PDB file of C-alpha atoms in Angstrom:
ATOM      1  CA  UNK A   1     185.334 178.660 213.885  1.00 53.00           C
ATOM      2  CA  UNK A   2     182.336 178.704 217.407  1.00 42.00           C
ATOM      3  CA  UNK A   3     184.367 177.936 214.290  1.00 40.00           C
ATOM      4  CA  UNK A   4     181.458 174.718 217.738  1.00 41.00           C
ATOM      5  CA  UNK A   5     183.691 175.417 215.062  1.00 39.00           C
ATOM      6  CA  UNK A   6     183.981 177.307 215.143  1.00 36.00           C
ATOM      7  CA  UNK A   7     187.751 180.743 212.207  1.00 39.00           C
ATOM      8  CA  UNK A   8     192.013 186.034 212.333  1.00 33.00           C
ATOM      9  CA  UNK A   9     191.950 186.675 216.179  1.00 32.00           C
ATOM     10  CA  UNK A  10     191.410 189.542 217.530  1.00 30.00           C
ATOM     11  CA  UNK A  11     193.591 191.779 220.202  1.00 29.00           C
ATOM     12  CA  UNK A  12     192.195 192.107 223.170  1.00 33.00           C
ATOM     13  CA  UNK A  13     189.510 194.644 223.187  1.00 36.00           C
ATOM     14  CA  UNK A  14     188.729 194.896 219.775  1.00 35.00           C
ATOM     15  CA  UNK A  15     185.083 193.524 220.687  1.00 38.00           C
ATOM     16  CA  UNK A  16     184.463 196.179 223.107  1.00 36.00           C
ATOM     17  CA  UNK A  17     185.568 198.788 220.814  1.00 34.00           C
ATOM     18  CA  UNK A  18     183.101 197.356 218.163  1.00 39.00           C
ATOM     19  CA  UNK A  19     180.004 197.650 220.264  1.00 36.00           C
ATOM     20  CA  UNK A  20     180.764 201.365 221.086  1.00 37.00           C
ATOM     21  CA  UNK A  21     181.313 202.543 217.863  1.00 35.00           C
ATOM     22  CA  UNK A  22     178.278 200.207 216.575  1.00 38.00           C
ATOM     23  CA  UNK A  23     175.128 202.062 215.544  1.00 37.00           C
ATOM     24  CA  UNK A  24     171.986 200.433 214.409  1.00 40.00           C
ATOM     25  CA  UNK A  25     168.427 200.965 213.939  1.00 38.00           C
ATOM     26  CA  UNK A  26     167.263 199.941 217.212  1.00 39.00           C
ATOM     27  CA  UNK A  27     169.211 202.415 218.802  1.00 40.00           C
ATOM     28  CA  UNK A  28     168.970 205.456 216.242  1.00 37.00           C
ATOM     29  CA  UNK A  29     166.614 208.483 217.536  1.00 35.00           C
ATOM     30  CA  UNK A  30     163.939 209.784 215.392  1.00 34.00           C
ATOM     31  CA  UNK A  31     164.106 206.430 213.364  1.00 37.00           C
ATOM     32  CA  UNK A  32     166.682 207.805 211.336  1.00 32.00           C
ATOM     33  CA  UNK A  33     167.821 204.726 210.117  1.00 48.00           C
ATOM     34  CA  UNK A  34     164.632 203.473 208.910  1.00 45.00           C
ATOM     35  CA  UNK A  35     162.893 204.129 205.439  1.00 43.00           C
ATOM     36  CA  UNK A  36     159.518 205.707 204.861  1.00 40.00           C
ATOM     37  CA  UNK A  37     158.078 202.114 205.300  1.00 52.00           C
ATOM     38  CA  UNK A  38     159.338 201.426 208.328  1.00 54.00           C
ATOM     39  CA  UNK A  39     162.388 199.233 207.310  1.00 78.00           C
ATOM     40  CA  UNK A  40     166.040 199.802 208.216  1.00 81.00           C
ATOM     41  CA  UNK A  41     168.105 201.990 205.932  1.00 93.00           C
ATOM     42  CA  UNK A  42     171.307 201.069 208.161  1.00 97.00           C
ATOM     43  CA  UNK A  43     172.335 197.730 209.115  1.00 98.00           C
ATOM     44  CA  UNK A  44     174.893 196.622 211.180  1.00 98.00           C
ATOM     45  CA  UNK A  45     176.500 193.108 210.760  1.00 98.00           C
ATOM     46  CA  UNK A  46     178.682 191.287 213.439  1.00 98.00           C
ATOM     47  CA  UNK A  47     181.657 189.484 211.675  1.00 96.00           C
ATOM     48  CA  UNK A  48     183.531 186.722 213.473  1.00 91.00           C
ATOM     49  CA  UNK A  49     187.338 187.010 212.603  1.00 86.00           C
ATOM     50  CA  UNK A  50     187.389 183.760 210.470  1.00 91.00           C
ATOM     51  CA  UNK A  51     187.354 184.697 206.759  1.00 93.00           C
ATOM     52  CA  UNK A  52     184.505 182.588 205.792  1.00 94.00           C
ATOM     53  CA  UNK A  53     182.078 184.708 207.753  1.00 95.00           C
ATOM     54  CA  UNK A  54     184.324 188.106 206.370  1.00 96.00           C
ATOM     55  CA  UNK A  55     183.023 186.586 202.750  1.00 97.00           C
ATOM     56  CA  UNK A  56     179.370 186.375 204.267  1.00 98.00           C
ATOM     57  CA  UNK A  57     179.268 189.873 205.028  1.00 98.00           C
ATOM     58  CA  UNK A  58     180.845 191.332 202.171  1.00 98.00           C
ATOM     59  CA  UNK A  59     178.655 189.969 200.002  1.00 98.00           C
ATOM     60  CA  UNK A  60     175.520 190.731 201.972  1.00 98.00           C
ATOM     61  CA  UNK A  61     176.802 194.287 202.387  1.00 98.00           C
ATOM     62  CA  UNK A  62     177.356 194.559 198.506  1.00 98.00           C
ATOM     63  CA  UNK A  63     173.946 193.361 197.420  1.00 98.00           C
ATOM     64  CA  UNK A  64     172.053 195.663 200.132  1.00 98.00           C
ATOM     65  CA  UNK A  65     174.243 198.328 199.354  1.00 98.00           C
ATOM     66  CA  UNK A  66     174.288 198.147 195.390  1.00 97.00           C
ATOM     67  CA  UNK A  67     170.629 196.400 194.982  1.00 96.00           C
ATOM     68  CA  UNK A  68     168.827 198.088 197.987  1.00 97.00           C
ATOM     69  CA  UNK A  69     170.391 201.485 198.647  1.00 97.00           C
ATOM     70  CA  UNK A  70     170.912 200.139 202.083  1.00 97.00           C
ATOM     71  CA  UNK A  71     173.809 201.191 204.289  1.00 98.00           C
ATOM     72  CA  UNK A  72     176.035 198.436 206.060  1.00 98.00           C
ATOM     73  CA  UNK A  73     178.106 198.763 208.877  1.00 98.00           C
ATOM     74  CA  UNK A  74     180.309 195.759 209.295  1.00 97.00           C
ATOM     75  CA  UNK A  75     181.676 195.238 212.922  1.00 97.00           C
ATOM     76  CA  UNK A  76     184.304 192.556 214.006  1.00 94.00           C
ATOM     77  CA  UNK A  77     183.275 190.689 217.072  1.00 93.00           C
ATOM     78  CA  UNK A  78     183.694 187.552 218.457  1.00 88.00           C
ATOM     79  CA  UNK A  79     180.822 185.031 218.672  1.00 90.00           C
ATOM     80  CA  UNK A  80     180.275 185.434 222.479  1.00 92.00           C
ATOM     81  CA  UNK A  81     180.666 189.729 221.995  1.00 95.00           C
ATOM     82  CA  UNK A  82     178.502 189.491 218.866  1.00 96.00           C
ATOM     83  CA  UNK A  83     175.309 187.947 221.067  1.00 97.00           C
ATOM     84  CA  UNK A  84     175.647 190.527 223.015  1.00 97.00           C
ATOM     85  CA  UNK A  85     175.678 193.192 220.772  1.00 98.00           C
ATOM     86  CA  UNK A  86     172.741 191.871 219.008  1.00 98.00           C
ATOM     87  CA  UNK A  87     170.922 191.784 222.627  1.00 98.00           C
ATOM     88  CA  UNK A  88     171.659 195.352 223.101  1.00 97.00           C
ATOM     89  CA  UNK A  89     170.624 196.772 220.106  1.00 97.00           C
ATOM     90  CA  UNK A  90     174.436 197.207 218.871  1.00 97.00           C
ATOM     91  CA  UNK A  91     173.786 195.087 215.919  1.00 98.00           C
ATOM     92  CA  UNK A  92     171.354 193.582 213.654  1.00 98.00           C
ATOM     93  CA  UNK A  93     172.938 190.600 212.368  1.00 98.00           C
ATOM     94  CA  UNK A  94     175.443 187.812 212.508  1.00 98.00           C
ATOM     95  CA  UNK A  95     175.458 185.343 209.580  1.00 98.00           C
ATOM     96  CA  UNK A  96     177.141 182.682 210.993  1.00 95.00           C
ATOM     97  CA  UNK A  97     176.982 181.237 213.714  1.00 93.00           C
ATOM     98  CA  UNK A  98     178.695 177.613 214.919  1.00 90.00           C
ATOM     99  CA  UNK A  99     176.820 177.118 218.168  1.00 84.00           C
ATOM    100  CA  UNK A 100     179.742 177.717 220.389  1.00 80.00           C
ATOM    101  CA  UNK A 101     177.853 179.776 222.629  1.00 86.00           C
ATOM    102  CA  UNK A 102     174.812 177.632 223.956  1.00 86.00           C
ATOM    103  CA  UNK A 103     174.496 179.835 227.157  1.00 90.00           C
ATOM    104  CA  UNK A 104     174.533 182.991 225.362  1.00 94.00           C
ATOM    105  CA  UNK A 105     171.978 181.336 222.927  1.00 94.00           C
ATOM    106  CA  UNK A 106     169.711 180.504 225.790  1.00 94.00           C
ATOM    107  CA  UNK A 107     169.663 183.693 227.621  1.00 97.00           C
ATOM    108  CA  UNK A 108     168.763 185.638 224.792  1.00 98.00           C
ATOM    109  CA  UNK A 109     166.802 183.391 222.329  1.00 97.00           C
ATOM    110  CA  UNK A 110     164.937 181.500 224.650  1.00 96.00           C
ATOM    111  CA  UNK A 111     164.960 183.614 227.823  1.00 97.00           C
ATOM    112  CA  UNK A 112     164.958 187.307 227.020  1.00 97.00           C
ATOM    113  CA  UNK A 113     163.812 186.961 223.327  1.00 98.00           C
ATOM    114  CA  UNK A 114     165.878 190.028 222.652  1.00 98.00           C
ATOM    115  CA  UNK A 115     167.639 187.676 219.498  1.00 98.00           C
ATOM    116  CA  UNK A 116     166.044 185.381 217.128  1.00 98.00           C
ATOM    117  CA  UNK A 117     167.182 182.785 214.623  1.00 97.00           C
ATOM    118  CA  UNK A 118     167.263 184.006 211.216  1.00 97.00           C
ATOM    119  CA  UNK A 119     167.536 180.821 209.250  1.00 96.00           C
ATOM    120  CA  UNK A 120     170.238 178.093 207.735  1.00 96.00           C
ATOM    121  CA  UNK A 121     173.072 179.994 205.931  1.00 97.00           C
ATOM    122  CA  UNK A 122     172.891 177.069 203.851  1.00 97.00           C
ATOM    123  CA  UNK A 123     177.202 176.087 204.699  1.00 95.00           C
ATOM    124  CA  UNK A 124     177.512 172.985 206.710  1.00 93.00           C
ATOM    125  CA  UNK A 125     180.393 173.296 209.310  1.00 93.00           C
ATOM    126  CA  UNK A 126     182.482 170.814 210.699  1.00 93.00           C
ATOM    127  CA  UNK A 127     185.607 170.555 212.949  1.00 95.00           C
ATOM    128  CA  UNK A 128     187.846 167.932 213.744  1.00 97.00           C
ATOM    129  CA  UNK A 129     191.696 166.935 213.831  1.00 98.00           C
ATOM    130  CA  UNK A 130     193.268 166.410 210.934  1.00 98.00           C
ATOM    131  CA  UNK A 131     196.671 164.889 209.486  1.00 98.00           C
ATOM    132  CA  UNK A 132     197.928 165.670 205.538  1.00 98.00           C
ATOM    133  CA  UNK A 133     196.907 162.903 203.388  1.00 98.00           C
ATOM    134  CA  UNK A 134     200.367 161.817 202.694  1.00 98.00           C
ATOM    135  CA  UNK A 135     200.990 160.884 206.184  1.00 98.00           C
ATOM    136  CA  UNK A 136     197.978 159.113 206.195  1.00 98.00           C
ATOM    137  CA  UNK A 137     198.677 157.127 203.553  1.00 98.00           C
ATOM    138  CA  UNK A 138     201.568 155.506 204.880  1.00 98.00           C
ATOM    139  CA  UNK A 139     200.400 155.580 208.238  1.00 98.00           C
ATOM    140  CA  UNK A 140     196.832 154.475 208.118  1.00 98.00           C
ATOM    141  CA  UNK A 141     196.769 153.734 212.166  1.00 98.00           C
ATOM    142  CA  UNK A 142     196.970 157.222 212.584  1.00 98.00           C
ATOM    143  CA  UNK A 143     193.593 157.829 212.011  1.00 98.00           C
ATOM    144  CA  UNK A 144     192.494 156.303 215.062  1.00 98.00           C
ATOM    145  CA  UNK A 145     192.825 159.212 218.041  1.00 98.00           C
ATOM    146  CA  UNK A 146     193.597 155.900 220.354  1.00 98.00           C
ATOM    147  CA  UNK A 147     196.855 155.187 218.073  1.00 98.00           C
ATOM    148  CA  UNK A 148     198.208 159.017 218.218  1.00 98.00           C
ATOM    149  CA  UNK A 149     200.264 158.208 221.071  1.00 98.00           C
ATOM    150  CA  UNK A 150     202.401 155.874 219.032  1.00 98.00           C
ATOM    151  CA  UNK A 151     203.064 158.901 216.821  1.00 98.00           C
ATOM    152  CA  UNK A 152     204.391 161.012 218.991  1.00 98.00           C
ATOM    153  CA  UNK A 153     207.821 161.147 217.683  1.00 98.00           C
ATOM    154  CA  UNK A 154     206.577 161.715 214.503  1.00 98.00           C
ATOM    155  CA  UNK A 155     205.121 165.284 215.016  1.00 98.00           C
ATOM    156  CA  UNK A 156     207.617 166.254 218.070  1.00 97.00           C
ATOM    157  CA  UNK A 157     209.140 169.390 217.943  1.00 96.00           C
ATOM    158  CA  UNK A 158     211.529 171.948 219.025  1.00 95.00           C
ATOM    159  CA  UNK A 159     208.756 173.327 221.076  1.00 95.00           C
ATOM    160  CA  UNK A 160     206.444 170.454 221.737  1.00 96.00           C
ATOM    161  CA  UNK A 161     209.697 168.815 223.525  1.00 95.00           C
ATOM    162  CA  UNK A 162     209.234 165.233 224.286  1.00 96.00           C
ATOM    163  CA  UNK A 163     205.210 165.594 223.527  1.00 98.00           C
ATOM    164  CA  UNK A 164     203.786 165.330 219.802  1.00 98.00           C
ATOM    165  CA  UNK A 165     202.595 168.650 219.013  1.00 98.00           C
ATOM    166  CA  UNK A 166     199.263 169.843 218.010  1.00 98.00           C
ATOM    167  CA  UNK A 167     198.471 173.017 216.256  1.00 98.00           C
ATOM    168  CA  UNK A 168     195.558 174.580 217.759  1.00 96.00           C
ATOM    169  CA  UNK A 169     193.119 177.377 216.747  1.00 93.00           C
ATOM    170  CA  UNK A 170     193.067 180.649 216.967  1.00 89.00           C
ATOM    171  CA  UNK A 171     191.830 181.861 220.595  1.00 87.00           C
ATOM    172  CA  UNK A 172     188.238 183.063 219.510  1.00 81.00           C
ATOM    173  CA  UNK A 173     187.148 179.471 218.219  1.00 86.00           C
ATOM    174  CA  UNK A 174     184.870 177.225 219.952  1.00 83.00           C
ATOM    175  CA  UNK A 175     187.946 174.004 220.973  1.00 92.00           C
ATOM    176  CA  UNK A 176     187.891 171.167 223.108  1.00 95.00           C
ATOM    177  CA  UNK A 177     191.142 170.083 221.972  1.00 97.00           C
ATOM    178  CA  UNK A 178     192.916 170.431 225.517  1.00 97.00           C
ATOM    179  CA  UNK A 179     190.582 168.757 227.286  1.00 98.00           C
ATOM    180  CA  UNK A 180     190.269 165.707 224.882  1.00 98.00           C
ATOM    181  CA  UNK A 181     194.054 165.907 225.048  1.00 98.00           C
ATOM    182  CA  UNK A 182     193.814 165.300 228.683  1.00 98.00           C
ATOM    183  CA  UNK A 183     191.108 163.326 229.206  1.00 98.00           C
ATOM    184  CA  UNK A 184     192.249 160.624 226.363  1.00 98.00           C
ATOM    185  CA  UNK A 185     195.653 160.537 228.268  1.00 98.00           C
ATOM    186  CA  UNK A 186     197.474 161.875 224.849  1.00 98.00           C
ATOM    187  CA  UNK A 187     200.759 162.757 224.945  1.00 98.00           C
ATOM    188  CA  UNK A 188     200.886 165.548 223.278  1.00 98.00           C
ATOM    189  CA  UNK A 189     201.048 169.872 223.696  1.00 98.00           C
ATOM    190  CA  UNK A 190     199.027 172.488 221.635  1.00 98.00           C
ATOM    191  CA  UNK A 191     200.828 175.023 219.662  1.00 93.00           C
ATOM    192  CA  UNK A 192     198.793 178.215 220.058  1.00 91.00           C
ATOM    193  CA  UNK A 193     198.770 179.946 216.498  1.00 91.00           C
ATOM    194  CA  UNK A 194     197.305 182.998 217.776  1.00 90.00           C
ATOM    195  CA  UNK A 195     195.399 183.508 214.169  1.00 91.00           C
ATOM    196  CA  UNK A 196     193.557 181.891 211.263  1.00 90.00           C
ATOM    197  CA  UNK A 197     196.045 183.408 209.427  1.00 91.00           C
ATOM    198  CA  UNK A 198     199.262 182.084 211.492  1.00 94.00           C
ATOM    199  CA  UNK A 199     197.750 178.546 211.504  1.00 95.00           C
ATOM    200  CA  UNK A 200     197.192 178.663 207.759  1.00 94.00           C
ATOM    201  CA  UNK A 201     200.318 179.854 206.964  1.00 94.00           C
ATOM    202  CA  UNK A 202     202.184 177.261 209.264  1.00 96.00           C
ATOM    203  CA  UNK A 203     200.186 174.363 207.936  1.00 96.00           C
ATOM    204  CA  UNK A 204     201.046 175.326 204.323  1.00 96.00           C
ATOM    205  CA  UNK A 205     204.844 175.617 205.320  1.00 96.00           C
ATOM    206  CA  UNK A 206     204.741 172.234 206.581  1.00 97.00           C
ATOM    207  CA  UNK A 207     202.336 170.683 203.851  1.00 98.00           C
ATOM    208  CA  UNK A 208     204.755 171.857 201.049  1.00 97.00           C
ATOM    209  CA  UNK A 209     207.742 170.058 202.765  1.00 97.00           C
ATOM    210  CA  UNK A 210     205.839 167.159 203.238  1.00 98.00           C
ATOM    211  CA  UNK A 211     206.151 167.027 206.732  1.00 98.00           C
ATOM    212  CA  UNK A 212     203.768 165.125 209.146  1.00 98.00           C
ATOM    213  CA  UNK A 213     201.493 167.359 211.775  1.00 98.00           C
ATOM    214  CA  UNK A 214     198.317 167.035 213.663  1.00 98.00           C
ATOM    215  CA  UNK A 215     196.212 170.021 213.494  1.00 98.00           C
ATOM    216  CA  UNK A 216     192.789 171.479 214.471  1.00 97.00           C
ATOM    217  CA  UNK A 217     190.954 171.728 211.222  1.00 97.00           C
ATOM    218  CA  UNK A 218     187.352 172.580 209.755  1.00 94.00           C
ATOM    219  CA  UNK A 219     185.069 173.096 206.655  1.00 92.00           C
ATOM    220  CA  UNK A 220     184.289 175.056 205.054  1.00 91.00           C
ATOM    221  CA  UNK A 221     187.878 176.349 204.562  1.00 92.00           C
ATOM    222  CA  UNK A 222     189.299 177.568 201.214  1.00 92.00           C
ATOM    223  CA  UNK A 223     192.378 176.212 201.273  1.00 93.00           C
ATOM    224  CA  UNK A 224     190.917 172.668 201.354  1.00 92.00           C
ATOM    225  CA  UNK A 225     190.691 173.029 197.456  1.00 86.00           C
ATOM    226  CA  UNK A 226     194.497 173.113 197.739  1.00 90.00           C
ATOM    227  CA  UNK A 227     195.608 170.668 200.388  1.00 95.00           C
ATOM    228  CA  UNK A 228     194.576 167.169 201.270  1.00 97.00           C
ATOM    229  CA  UNK A 229     194.013 166.762 204.760  1.00 97.00           C
ATOM    230  CA  UNK A 230     192.584 163.511 205.918  1.00 98.00           C
ATOM    231  CA  UNK A 231     190.270 163.209 209.566  1.00 98.00           C
ATOM    232  CA  UNK A 232     191.421 161.535 212.793  1.00 98.00           C
ATOM    233  CA  UNK A 233     188.358 159.983 213.934  1.00 98.00           C
ATOM    234  CA  UNK A 234     187.285 161.087 217.563  1.00 98.00           C
ATOM    235  CA  UNK A 235     184.558 159.413 219.459  1.00 98.00           C
ATOM    236  CA  UNK A 236     181.466 160.236 218.168  1.00 96.00           C
ATOM    237  CA  UNK A 237     179.601 163.380 219.092  1.00 96.00           C
ATOM    238  CA  UNK A 238     176.308 162.829 220.653  1.00 95.00           C
ATOM    239  CA  UNK A 239     174.063 165.818 222.103  1.00 91.00           C
ATOM    240  CA  UNK A 240     175.572 167.326 225.331  1.00 90.00           C
ATOM    241  CA  UNK A 241     178.935 164.838 225.280  1.00 94.00           C
ATOM    242  CA  UNK A 242     181.251 168.498 225.754  1.00 90.00           C
ATOM    243  CA  UNK A 243     178.957 169.702 228.736  1.00 89.00           C
ATOM    244  CA  UNK A 244     180.678 170.454 230.331  1.00 91.00           C
ATOM    245  CA  UNK A 245     183.591 171.109 228.358  1.00 91.00           C
ATOM    246  CA  UNK A 246     186.511 169.857 230.861  1.00 95.00           C
ATOM    247  CA  UNK A 247     184.549 166.512 230.464  1.00 96.00           C
ATOM    248  CA  UNK A 248     184.457 166.350 226.864  1.00 96.00           C
ATOM    249  CA  UNK A 249     185.578 162.891 225.062  1.00 97.00           C
ATOM    250  CA  UNK A 250     184.166 163.538 222.282  1.00 97.00           C
ATOM    251  CA  UNK A 251     184.542 164.764 219.025  1.00 96.00           C
ATOM    252  CA  UNK A 252     182.878 167.866 216.944  1.00 95.00           C
ATOM    253  CA  UNK A 253     179.658 168.229 215.828  1.00 92.00           C
ATOM    254  CA  UNK A 254     178.605 168.637 212.011  1.00 92.00           C
ATOM    255  CA  UNK A 255     175.728 171.381 211.937  1.00 90.00           C
ATOM    256  CA  UNK A 256     173.849 173.911 209.344  1.00 94.00           C
ATOM    257  CA  UNK A 257     175.517 176.992 210.123  1.00 95.00           C
ATOM    258  CA  UNK A 258     172.718 179.513 211.632  1.00 96.00           C
ATOM    259  CA  UNK A 259     171.892 183.380 211.450  1.00 98.00           C
ATOM    260  CA  UNK A 260     170.776 185.385 214.125  1.00 98.00           C
ATOM    261  CA  UNK A 261     169.259 188.514 214.106  1.00 98.00           C
ATOM    262  CA  UNK A 262     168.060 191.065 216.937  1.00 98.00           C
ATOM    263  CA  UNK A 263     164.536 190.659 217.618  1.00 98.00           C
ATOM    264  CA  UNK A 264     163.400 194.357 216.945  1.00 98.00           C
ATOM    265  CA  UNK A 265     165.374 194.141 213.621  1.00 98.00           C
ATOM    266  CA  UNK A 266     163.975 191.184 212.547  1.00 98.00           C
ATOM    267  CA  UNK A 267     160.182 192.231 212.786  1.00 97.00           C
ATOM    268  CA  UNK A 268     160.660 196.042 211.859  1.00 96.00           C
ATOM    269  CA  UNK A 269     163.670 195.861 209.420  1.00 97.00           C
ATOM    270  CA  UNK A 270     161.474 195.576 206.482  1.00 96.00           C
ATOM    271  CA  UNK A 271     163.416 194.497 203.325  1.00 97.00           C
ATOM    272  CA  UNK A 272     166.674 194.667 204.678  1.00 97.00           C
ATOM    273  CA  UNK A 273     165.704 191.652 207.348  1.00 97.00           C
ATOM    274  CA  UNK A 274     164.048 190.009 204.487  1.00 97.00           C
ATOM    275  CA  UNK A 275     166.908 190.025 202.477  1.00 98.00           C
ATOM    276  CA  UNK A 276     168.988 188.701 205.123  1.00 98.00           C
ATOM    277  CA  UNK A 277     166.783 186.080 206.193  1.00 98.00           C
ATOM    278  CA  UNK A 278     166.697 185.205 202.624  1.00 98.00           C
ATOM    279  CA  UNK A 279     170.565 185.146 201.833  1.00 98.00           C
ATOM    280  CA  UNK A 280     171.949 181.642 201.753  1.00 97.00           C
ATOM    281  CA  UNK A 281     174.284 180.154 199.874  1.00 97.00           C
ATOM    282  CA  UNK A 282     176.903 177.134 199.133  1.00 95.00           C
ATOM    283  CA  UNK A 283     180.017 176.011 200.674  1.00 94.00           C
ATOM    284  CA  UNK A 284     181.554 176.156 197.586  1.00 94.00           C
ATOM    285  CA  UNK A 285     179.961 179.433 197.328  1.00 96.00           C
ATOM    286  CA  UNK A 286     181.603 180.682 200.395  1.00 96.00           C
ATOM    287  CA  UNK A 287     185.112 178.874 199.815  1.00 94.00           C
ATOM    288  CA  UNK A 288     185.067 180.988 196.534  1.00 96.00           C
ATOM    289  CA  UNK A 289     184.812 184.488 197.976  1.00 97.00           C
ATOM    290  CA  UNK A 290     186.865 183.271 200.794  1.00 95.00           C
ATOM    291  CA  UNK A 291     189.703 181.844 198.529  1.00 94.00           C
ATOM    292  CA  UNK A 292     189.812 185.505 196.644  1.00 96.00           C
ATOM    293  CA  UNK A 293     190.539 187.523 199.847  1.00 95.00           C
ATOM    294  CA  UNK A 294     192.395 185.049 201.736  1.00 92.00           C
ATOM    295  CA  UNK A 295     194.055 183.692 199.033  1.00 90.00           C
ATOM    296  CA  UNK A 296     194.433 185.867 196.116  1.00 94.00           C
ATOM    297  CA  UNK A 297     194.724 188.862 198.876  1.00 94.00           C
ATOM    298  CA  UNK A 298     191.953 191.151 197.057  1.00 97.00           C
ATOM    299  CA  UNK A 299     189.720 193.839 199.486  1.00 97.00           C
ATOM    300  CA  UNK A 300     186.818 191.986 200.670  1.00 97.00           C
ATOM    301  CA  UNK A 301     184.747 194.947 198.933  1.00 97.00           C
ATOM    302  CA  UNK A 302     186.402 193.749 195.434  1.00 98.00           C
ATOM    303  CA  UNK A 303     185.981 190.180 196.323  1.00 98.00           C
ATOM    304  CA  UNK A 304     182.131 190.309 196.662  1.00 98.00           C
ATOM    305  CA  UNK A 305     181.466 192.453 193.740  1.00 98.00           C
ATOM    306  CA  UNK A 306     183.378 189.573 191.847  1.00 98.00           C
ATOM    307  CA  UNK A 307     181.551 186.777 192.836  1.00 98.00           C
ATOM    308  CA  UNK A 308     178.387 188.851 192.202  1.00 98.00           C
ATOM    309  CA  UNK A 309     178.780 189.884 188.801  1.00 98.00           C
ATOM    310  CA  UNK A 310     179.204 185.816 188.351  1.00 98.00           C
ATOM    311  CA  UNK A 311     176.417 184.343 190.399  1.00 98.00           C
ATOM    312  CA  UNK A 312     173.752 186.762 189.716  1.00 97.00           C
ATOM    313  CA  UNK A 313     171.309 184.005 189.638  1.00 96.00           C
ATOM    314  CA  UNK A 314     171.933 182.887 193.080  1.00 97.00           C
ATOM    315  CA  UNK A 315     171.693 186.709 195.078  1.00 98.00           C
ATOM    316  CA  UNK A 316     168.770 187.280 193.158  1.00 97.00           C
ATOM    317  CA  UNK A 317     166.709 184.675 194.816  1.00 97.00           C
ATOM    318  CA  UNK A 318     167.556 186.835 197.768  1.00 98.00           C
ATOM    319  CA  UNK A 319     165.970 190.225 196.942  1.00 97.00           C
ATOM    320  CA  UNK A 320     162.455 191.114 198.538  1.00 95.00           C
ATOM    321  CA  UNK A 321     159.379 189.870 196.266  1.00 88.00           C
ATOM    322  CA  UNK A 322     158.469 193.079 195.692  1.00 68.00           C
TER     323      UNK A 322
END
């Protein structure tokens, strides 16, 4: 979710393992991963843990493999590790960045120039604090963060003690919640959920019981098609207002999610690189695939194939022009 926003968390070491196992064109001896024209015939895509990012990679991999005869290796790794992988040639692309690792972007994109921008994904990302609509309808004052301490009793649980409970995000997601709670003297305790799947399961349970809850939440999020949430108004985001993070008093930014590539792949990846530069779809498209994966339990490959079969007009525009 870095997804700023931002998105199942990884066990310790997965990102490192992903780096050890990855193989991309930039490191391949004798250009064996390249086609005759020098274009990449193998592509490694770094995928953050949230299901939206998995949907991006699954669809991109399906088209690359089925339509362009390019082998795709998908490696799950958090955004900080993904940028290290792009820099070191262990990955070729990350298709959804939420701007949560500005120091690494500055180092690799602006200073070392080993990573380059790959263009907009086409999806707008936003993170915030949300409550269910049924609670907001009865308690409209809750939608102003300055009134949250008046609702501590409503949000108390056995785990939060005498404080209100705030449902937190997966540990790999970009959050400023603990700083916001502290800096605004809010009487709340963050409930760590451990993963996107665990957070969604808890929210579904509370929502079905029509119980009040306050949570870190974001869009795009496939579950938004099934539940109605209303955002709590936090202080307006302005450029640099969350730097340093410990001083954060503002809300989260709304941003167009970005793609990033290994610089060598972007320049020499041929049609595979051109395809990923062209890859751009809507929030609705992403949520459709994410819902099949997380909501219906479909395999990522099957969800991608089904979406591709029904949206040929969308993905054909991504193919390189011959």
